[in-house]
């Protein structure tokens, strides 16, 4: 992303926050080329872990054939004879390759997921049709030649049968072909049988034998289940009151909060939903909201949080609680062993590492990672390429906003293949709509912009959820045939076939929704009262149907995990009761494969042995609804979050048995990433998303600020400053951390308003005294107040306006180089263990008695490629030095002023009469007293300072030891009004000293290429006018405004057909030089005036006497 995408509200706080603090600010993106990756079929996870690995297993040696099973057609017999006569594995493989060559060419148009065979390692496609004689004619293909040979056996062996005959084919006959275990490996054997099962499914469709899906009918009076799967869901909708009572008693007594995912089993959801009516700290939601709910529970006093979900969900809860300051609130999972997630594991695979490497090498790349991944994935990804987290609820807006703000960006979505594919399909559909229709979804886009982004949207193609994976083509064909008149819902994570059906229903008939679990809930609810904002083009149809005065029955096909049925039932029934409509009902259809529902006999049966040496493991029992070829709608990992597990955890909390729950805690991350713990680093992309959700723009953290000191060093030290009205006016242009607040108001709240100013000579003679303008917002005449505050309070306020994690501390700038493509290569050194992050309201607030120092620890070198580098690293700027040495800008060296300073903070409660006594005696909040100055910087703290002539080297910068500080204050301030009294008020005054330096004004510009400077790095000046921080803030705002204006002008240009606001490197460089041309003369004038104040020039004017006798503090 280019710097132009940074708004004034984003850039200025980041730059101003580091203007005097040794910070180097840069717009960070990584870089390279995309390459298409191959696709894999996902493996179905079984319900029996002791046998997991495969449903069909091939033995190492062929089993003895006990009884011959006849081939379904004579066509297989010649193949069997050839294979059985073959001399060994190589000969059998050669024969299979020959069969593959005989297979007729497969139509390219048929190579779709609808025809793909699930459960095969290779890609396999199967289709079928009836000929004039009513016989089935199969076609197949594979991207593996050996698998293609196996497909050829089935095509030639089964074609010519009637549909009923195909359904009667015994899989055992395949074992008599003589393939042998060396050819028919475990994975290939599974795929071979899956091909047969797929052919049977196709024959059933051709025969018109389309089974109805199980469903649950919801009325105001209750629920009625149809089918075994639905009965299993319905069973726990009305939980045992005694079980609910027991759970509520434990939760209340021990102050335990519960956060659970929508995908819990109905038994768990039923109990939790009932318990939530009596114990408010129970939340059933999507994964992201779980962490939010946990924070609210901790704020309300909960001592422990039980997380019912997979491991990455509990890790997120733990990390977000830590970020919010609730490290003492315990978090427990529901099992001692791992509660995995196939999708999260895909993001930790070597394939995903390669995918991220491509993203990191592609210019202007943004990685959008699904929330359903581990913190480790998020942390490591963000190290390679700027990363923002998304949910299924906000992924569309996140991606579209990225393309809108940075039209040339490459967006890399992962790891969920189906969601990525569905996003691409959604955008392809948008590209066919009018500009007005596109703007309904995102106001910054048009049909042309949608079309232009399609080639730059990438998605990972090897990551699937084992639950959503099974809403595949064949199940969707059943939906298409039997439920075309129903409302269709599809989660963004389901395969494209289900997504396409819902999209088609949504687009053509206004009867579909695609999105998150919450979107589906809202959609179902909206069909009654339109209480949620769904797309306008379906709102009118739904509203009209509900206003009809006749009974109705709405049917929804639930294209997502069945665990959310409890939430649906409760919401629908609540709305029916509120409306008083007993004549309206809702049927929820579960698109599962009916043949996957095993009988009691099958559930208890032993493993079936096939004559070929293949074994068949019985499917899950009692209506679980899982099959090899589509329709599993219950997550085996989520089933580990049982009611019994929750009860056990609650019973042990607060007892000696809690020690047994150590293994139930979320995985701790001890590795460091960029000087941060894995958990801290993993939170950054999540916080990016929160910043996007708050402001509707990509977060300012994509402007990375690197601070060479530790966070404690930045936020500590006895230092105060004044922000005159020019700085406050600039801050009024920026939004703060609070809703609707400007940054000036938040800065004002952190300091003290300067309501009265008093100036005297060193002898105490009054020179001038006057009241100050007040208020943190400009009045009608443009006036605004001035404020004094401590530097730590200013830093905290500025950082709070940034997303957490924006500032990386303990990071040193090494060098920069201008690349041929106009971008900037920056080399940094990061501390290995002391690095810390600042920004946001959760930023640490440290204070140490020590001078500013670079972070300790072994440095880790990092190279960043960015579009814009802003040096805000002080008077001895390494960025400026690098430009001088490498890129020919005018060399300017710091000049010693001949003065040193001594300053400190004093607790005014020690002054006689406190703050009121001070103000009464010295008539104001701000005092200049000769070469000394004092100002109230917090309601009970006063900052004082003195400038003294001193040879260079007299004062070593830093905090002074208490004894030395008291001696220095008594010596330097003994005859200057209240200063000596102030210095004696505390036994250990926090006093710092140092030397005053300045930079010569530049003759021309102070930057080069796409590099510029702000604050002391550009124009360090003496503090006589109190304008150092004020000018840095003005710099930051002017820079942001200049870039914004350049981008807006380009976007509005008539020749810019795509309405792109992306500045090229040359355009960005022109904007930077324009900024320097504006700020250079202005800051030179302020700098020269500050220098003149320090000179003892003769003259009879009032200002000459002020210059001789008074120093502005």
PDB file of N, CA and C in Angstrom, residues 109-163:
ATOM      1  N   UNK A 109     -15.471 -28.583 -19.847  1.00  0.00           N
ATOM      2  CA  UNK A 109     -16.542 -27.913 -19.115  1.00  0.00           C
ATOM      3  C   UNK A 109     -17.035 -28.720 -17.929  1.00  0.00           C
ATOM      4  N   UNK A 110     -16.765 -30.050 -17.951  1.00  0.00           N
ATOM      5  CA  UNK A 110     -17.237 -30.906 -16.858  1.00  0.00           C
ATOM      6  C   UNK A 110     -16.242 -30.984 -15.707  1.00  0.00           C
ATOM      7  N   UNK A 111     -15.091 -30.357 -15.854  1.00  0.00           N
ATOM      8  CA  UNK A 111     -14.079 -30.402 -14.780  1.00  0.00           C
ATOM      9  C   UNK A 111     -14.440 -29.380 -13.697  1.00  0.00           C
ATOM     10  N   UNK A 112     -15.496 -29.638 -13.012  1.00  0.00           N
ATOM     11  CA  UNK A 112     -15.985 -28.744 -11.967  1.00  0.00           C
ATOM     12  C   UNK A 112     -16.035 -29.499 -10.649  1.00  0.00           C
ATOM     13  N   UNK A 113     -16.170 -28.739  -9.585  1.00  0.00           N
ATOM     14  CA  UNK A 113     -16.282 -29.366  -8.268  1.00  0.00           C
ATOM     15  C   UNK A 113     -17.531 -30.219  -8.156  1.00  0.00           C
ATOM     16  N   UNK A 114     -18.547 -29.904  -8.941  1.00  0.00           N
ATOM     17  CA  UNK A 114     -19.772 -30.704  -8.894  1.00  0.00           C
ATOM     18  C   UNK A 114     -19.527 -32.139  -9.348  1.00  0.00           C
ATOM     19  N   UNK A 115     -18.528 -32.350 -10.193  1.00  0.00           N
ATOM     20  CA  UNK A 115     -18.229 -33.682 -10.698  1.00  0.00           C
ATOM     21  C   UNK A 115     -17.000 -34.295 -10.033  1.00  0.00           C
ATOM     22  N   UNK A 116     -16.406 -33.566  -9.108  1.00  0.00           N
ATOM     23  CA  UNK A 116     -15.178 -34.072  -8.499  1.00  0.00           C
ATOM     24  C   UNK A 116     -15.500 -35.089  -7.414  1.00  0.00           C
ATOM     25  N   UNK A 117     -14.655 -36.109  -7.331  1.00  0.00           N
ATOM     26  CA  UNK A 117     -14.828 -37.164  -6.329  1.00  0.00           C
ATOM     27  C   UNK A 117     -14.109 -36.735  -5.053  1.00  0.00           C
ATOM     28  N   UNK A 118     -14.848 -36.654  -3.971  1.00  0.00           N
ATOM     29  CA  UNK A 118     -14.263 -36.284  -2.687  1.00  0.00           C
ATOM     30  C   UNK A 118     -13.458 -37.457  -2.120  1.00  0.00           C
ATOM     31  N   UNK A 119     -12.461 -37.108  -1.331  1.00  0.00           N
ATOM     32  CA  UNK A 119     -11.714 -38.139  -0.634  1.00  0.00           C
ATOM     33  C   UNK A 119     -10.591 -38.753  -1.431  1.00  0.00           C
ATOM     34  N   UNK A 120     -10.263 -38.218  -2.600  1.00  0.00           N
ATOM     35  CA  UNK A 120      -9.159 -38.728  -3.410  1.00  0.00           C
ATOM     36  C   UNK A 120      -7.953 -37.808  -3.258  1.00  0.00           C
ATOM     37  N   UNK A 121      -6.770 -38.408  -3.188  1.00  0.00           N
ATOM     38  CA  UNK A 121      -5.560 -37.598  -3.108  1.00  0.00           C
ATOM     39  C   UNK A 121      -5.372 -36.802  -4.393  1.00  0.00           C
ATOM     40  N   UNK A 122      -5.576 -37.464  -5.530  1.00  0.00           N
ATOM     41  CA  UNK A 122      -5.533 -36.778  -6.820  1.00  0.00           C
ATOM     42  C   UNK A 122      -6.901 -36.187  -7.122  1.00  0.00           C
ATOM     43  N   UNK A 123      -6.926 -35.329  -8.116  1.00  0.00           N
ATOM     44  CA  UNK A 123      -8.203 -34.800  -8.567  1.00  0.00           C
ATOM     45  C   UNK A 123      -8.852 -35.798  -9.516  1.00  0.00           C
ATOM     46  N   UNK A 124     -10.110 -36.131  -9.239  1.00  0.00           N
ATOM     47  CA  UNK A 124     -10.852 -37.092 -10.056  1.00  0.00           C
ATOM     48  C   UNK A 124     -12.226 -36.506 -10.342  1.00  0.00           C
ATOM     49  N   UNK A 125     -12.665 -36.623 -11.606  1.00  0.00           N
ATOM     50  CA  UNK A 125     -13.996 -36.156 -11.993  1.00  0.00           C
ATOM     51  C   UNK A 125     -14.782 -37.322 -12.585  1.00  0.00           C
ATOM     52  N   UNK A 126     -16.047 -37.408 -12.211  1.00  0.00           N
ATOM     53  CA  UNK A 126     -16.930 -38.466 -12.707  1.00  0.00           C
ATOM     54  C   UNK A 126     -18.265 -37.835 -13.093  1.00  0.00           C
ATOM     55  N   UNK A 127     -18.799 -38.199 -14.237  1.00  0.00           N
ATOM     56  CA  UNK A 127     -20.136 -37.773 -14.645  1.00  0.00           C
ATOM     57  C   UNK A 127     -20.838 -38.938 -15.315  1.00  0.00           C
ATOM     58  N   UNK A 128     -22.155 -38.834 -15.448  1.00  0.00           N
ATOM     59  CA  UNK A 128     -22.938 -39.943 -16.002  1.00  0.00           C
ATOM     60  C   UNK A 128     -24.140 -39.407 -16.745  1.00  0.00           C
ATOM     61  N   UNK A 129     -24.626 -40.200 -17.705  1.00  0.00           N
ATOM     62  CA  UNK A 129     -25.859 -39.871 -18.425  1.00  0.00           C
ATOM     63  C   UNK A 129     -26.525 -41.170 -18.868  1.00  0.00           C
ATOM     64  N   UNK A 130     -27.803 -41.091 -19.162  1.00  0.00           N
ATOM     65  CA  UNK A 130     -28.559 -42.253 -19.651  1.00  0.00           C
ATOM     66  C   UNK A 130     -28.594 -42.225 -21.175  1.00  0.00           C
ATOM     67  N   UNK A 131     -28.363 -43.420 -21.784  1.00  0.00           N
ATOM     68  CA  UNK A 131     -28.495 -43.487 -23.235  1.00  0.00           C
ATOM     69  C   UNK A 131     -29.940 -43.802 -23.605  1.00  0.00           C
ATOM     70  N   UNK A 132     -30.189 -43.977 -24.903  1.00  0.00           N
ATOM     71  CA  UNK A 132     -31.558 -44.194 -25.378  1.00  0.00           C
ATOM     72  C   UNK A 132     -32.159 -45.465 -24.827  1.00  0.00           C
ATOM     73  N   UNK A 133     -31.303 -46.433 -24.476  1.00  0.00           N
ATOM     74  CA  UNK A 133     -31.795 -47.708 -23.954  1.00  0.00           C
ATOM     75  C   UNK A 133     -31.981 -47.675 -22.448  1.00  0.00           C
ATOM     76  N   UNK A 134     -31.743 -46.533 -21.828  1.00  0.00           N
ATOM     77  CA  UNK A 134     -31.895 -46.441 -20.382  1.00  0.00           C
ATOM     78  C   UNK A 134     -30.698 -46.968 -19.614  1.00  0.00           C
ATOM     79  N   UNK A 135     -29.575 -47.104 -20.291  1.00  0.00           N
ATOM     80  CA  UNK A 135     -28.350 -47.581 -19.641  1.00  0.00           C
ATOM     81  C   UNK A 135     -27.464 -46.397 -19.284  1.00  0.00           C
ATOM     82  N   UNK A 136     -26.693 -46.564 -18.215  1.00  0.00           N
ATOM     83  CA  UNK A 136     -25.821 -45.494 -17.733  1.00  0.00           C
ATOM     84  C   UNK A 136     -24.518 -45.495 -18.517  1.00  0.00           C
ATOM     85  N   UNK A 137     -24.093 -44.330 -18.971  1.00  0.00           N
ATOM     86  CA  UNK A 137     -22.811 -44.169 -19.630  1.00  0.00           C
ATOM     87  C   UNK A 137     -21.970 -43.197 -18.785  1.00  0.00           C
ATOM     88  N   UNK A 138     -20.860 -43.736 -18.263  1.00  0.00           N
ATOM     89  CA  UNK A 138     -19.996 -42.956 -17.374  1.00  0.00           C
ATOM     90  C   UNK A 138     -18.854 -42.321 -18.153  1.00  0.00           C
ATOM     91  N   UNK A 139     -18.382 -41.225 -17.635  1.00  0.00           N
ATOM     92  CA  UNK A 139     -17.157 -40.580 -18.111  1.00  0.00           C
ATOM     93  C   UNK A 139     -16.358 -40.161 -16.890  1.00  0.00           C
ATOM     94  N   UNK A 140     -15.035 -40.181 -16.999  1.00  0.00           N
ATOM     95  CA  UNK A 140     -14.192 -39.847 -15.850  1.00  0.00           C
ATOM     96  C   UNK A 140     -12.842 -39.354 -16.329  1.00  0.00           C
ATOM     97  N   UNK A 141     -12.128 -38.707 -15.404  1.00  0.00           N
ATOM     98  CA  UNK A 141     -10.779 -38.235 -15.704  1.00  0.00           C
ATOM     99  C   UNK A 141     -10.071 -37.949 -14.383  1.00  0.00           C
ATOM    100  N   UNK A 142      -8.755 -37.814 -14.446  1.00  0.00           N
ATOM    101  CA  UNK A 142      -7.961 -37.497 -13.265  1.00  0.00           C
ATOM    102  C   UNK A 142      -6.695 -36.796 -13.698  1.00  0.00           C
ATOM    103  N   UNK A 143      -6.117 -36.017 -12.789  1.00  0.00           N
ATOM    104  CA  UNK A 143      -4.838 -35.386 -13.088  1.00  0.00           C
ATOM    105  C   UNK A 143      -3.662 -36.286 -12.741  1.00  0.00           C
ATOM    106  N   UNK A 144      -3.933 -37.491 -12.268  1.00  0.00           N
ATOM    107  CA  UNK A 144      -2.906 -38.502 -12.022  1.00  0.00           C
ATOM    108  C   UNK A 144      -3.122 -39.637 -13.009  1.00  0.00           C
ATOM    109  N   UNK A 145      -2.076 -40.034 -13.746  1.00  0.00           N
ATOM    110  CA  UNK A 145      -2.246 -41.043 -14.778  1.00  0.00           C
ATOM    111  C   UNK A 145      -2.628 -42.401 -14.202  1.00  0.00           C
ATOM    112  N   UNK A 146      -2.027 -42.793 -13.072  1.00  0.00           N
ATOM    113  CA  UNK A 146      -2.403 -44.085 -12.476  1.00  0.00           C
ATOM    114  C   UNK A 146      -3.848 -44.054 -12.000  1.00  0.00           C
ATOM    115  N   UNK A 147      -4.248 -42.946 -11.389  1.00  0.00           N
ATOM    116  CA  UNK A 147      -5.633 -42.838 -10.957  1.00  0.00           C
ATOM    117  C   UNK A 147      -6.565 -42.805 -12.165  1.00  0.00           C
ATOM    118  N   UNK A 148      -6.102 -42.193 -13.231  1.00  0.00           N
ATOM    119  CA  UNK A 148      -6.900 -42.170 -14.463  1.00  0.00           C
ATOM    120  C   UNK A 148      -7.095 -43.600 -14.982  1.00  0.00           C
ATOM    121  N   UNK A 149      -6.053 -44.428 -14.832  1.00  0.00           N
ATOM    122  CA  UNK A 149      -6.195 -45.826 -15.227  1.00  0.00           C
ATOM    123  C   UNK A 149      -7.224 -46.557 -14.391  1.00  0.00           C
ATOM    124  N   UNK A 150      -7.261 -46.275 -13.071  1.00  0.00           N
ATOM    125  CA  UNK A 150      -8.282 -46.871 -12.217  1.00  0.00           C
ATOM    126  C   UNK A 150      -9.667 -46.401 -12.635  1.00  0.00           C
ATOM    127  N   UNK A 151      -9.773 -45.094 -12.965  1.00  0.00           N
ATOM    128  CA  UNK A 151     -11.057 -44.576 -13.420  1.00  0.00           C
ATOM    129  C   UNK A 151     -11.497 -45.257 -14.703  1.00  0.00           C
ATOM    130  N   UNK A 152     -10.528 -45.561 -15.592  1.00  0.00           N
ATOM    131  CA  UNK A 152     -10.858 -46.243 -16.848  1.00  0.00           C
ATOM    132  C   UNK A 152     -11.450 -47.623 -16.588  1.00  0.00           C
ATOM    133  N   UNK A 153     -10.934 -48.332 -15.570  1.00  0.00           N
ATOM    134  CA  UNK A 153     -11.490 -49.644 -15.223  1.00  0.00           C
ATOM    135  C   UNK A 153     -12.965 -49.527 -14.875  1.00  0.00           C
ATOM    136  N   UNK A 154     -13.300 -48.538 -14.071  1.00  0.00           N
ATOM    137  CA  UNK A 154     -14.686 -48.382 -13.647  1.00  0.00           C
ATOM    138  C   UNK A 154     -15.568 -47.894 -14.791  1.00  0.00           C
ATOM    139  N   UNK A 155     -15.080 -46.968 -15.613  1.00  0.00           N
ATOM    140  CA  UNK A 155     -15.881 -46.471 -16.728  1.00  0.00           C
ATOM    141  C   UNK A 155     -16.224 -47.601 -17.694  1.00  0.00           C
ATOM    142  N   UNK A 156     -15.216 -48.400 -18.056  1.00  0.00           N
ATOM    143  CA  UNK A 156     -15.479 -49.483 -19.004  1.00  0.00           C
ATOM    144  C   UNK A 156     -16.241 -50.628 -18.340  1.00  0.00           C
ATOM    145  N   UNK A 157     -16.017 -50.813 -17.034  1.00  0.00           N
ATOM    146  CA  UNK A 157     -16.647 -51.937 -16.351  1.00  0.00           C
ATOM    147  C   UNK A 157     -18.081 -51.704 -15.955  1.00  0.00           C
ATOM    148  N   UNK A 158     -18.469 -50.435 -15.754  1.00  0.00           N
ATOM    149  CA  UNK A 158     -19.817 -50.148 -15.256  1.00  0.00           C
ATOM    150  C   UNK A 158     -20.725 -49.523 -16.308  1.00  0.00           C
ATOM    151  N   UNK A 159     -20.169 -48.942 -17.338  1.00  0.00           N
ATOM    152  CA  UNK A 159     -21.016 -48.374 -18.391  1.00  0.00           C
ATOM    153  C   UNK A 159     -21.820 -49.481 -19.055  1.00  0.00           C
ATOM    154  N   UNK A 160     -23.071 -49.189 -19.331  1.00  0.00           N
ATOM    155  CA  UNK A 160     -23.959 -50.174 -19.937  1.00  0.00           C
ATOM    156  C   UNK A 160     -24.902 -50.814 -18.958  1.00  0.00           C
ATOM    157  N   UNK A 161     -24.726 -50.556 -17.653  1.00  0.00           N
ATOM    158  CA  UNK A 161     -25.653 -51.062 -16.647  1.00  0.00           C
ATOM    159  C   UNK A 161     -26.823 -50.097 -16.496  1.00  0.00           C
ATOM    160  N   UNK A 162     -27.931 -50.609 -15.987  1.00  0.00           N
ATOM    161  CA  UNK A 162     -29.031 -49.720 -15.622  1.00  0.00           C
ATOM    162  C   UNK A 162     -28.693 -49.058 -14.294  1.00  0.00           C
ATOM    163  N   UNK A 163     -29.377 -47.958 -13.960  1.00  0.00           N
ATOM    164  CA  UNK A 163     -29.096 -47.320 -12.668  1.00  0.00           C
ATOM    165  C   UNK A 163     -29.240 -48.283 -11.494  1.00  0.00           C
TER     166      UNK A 163
END
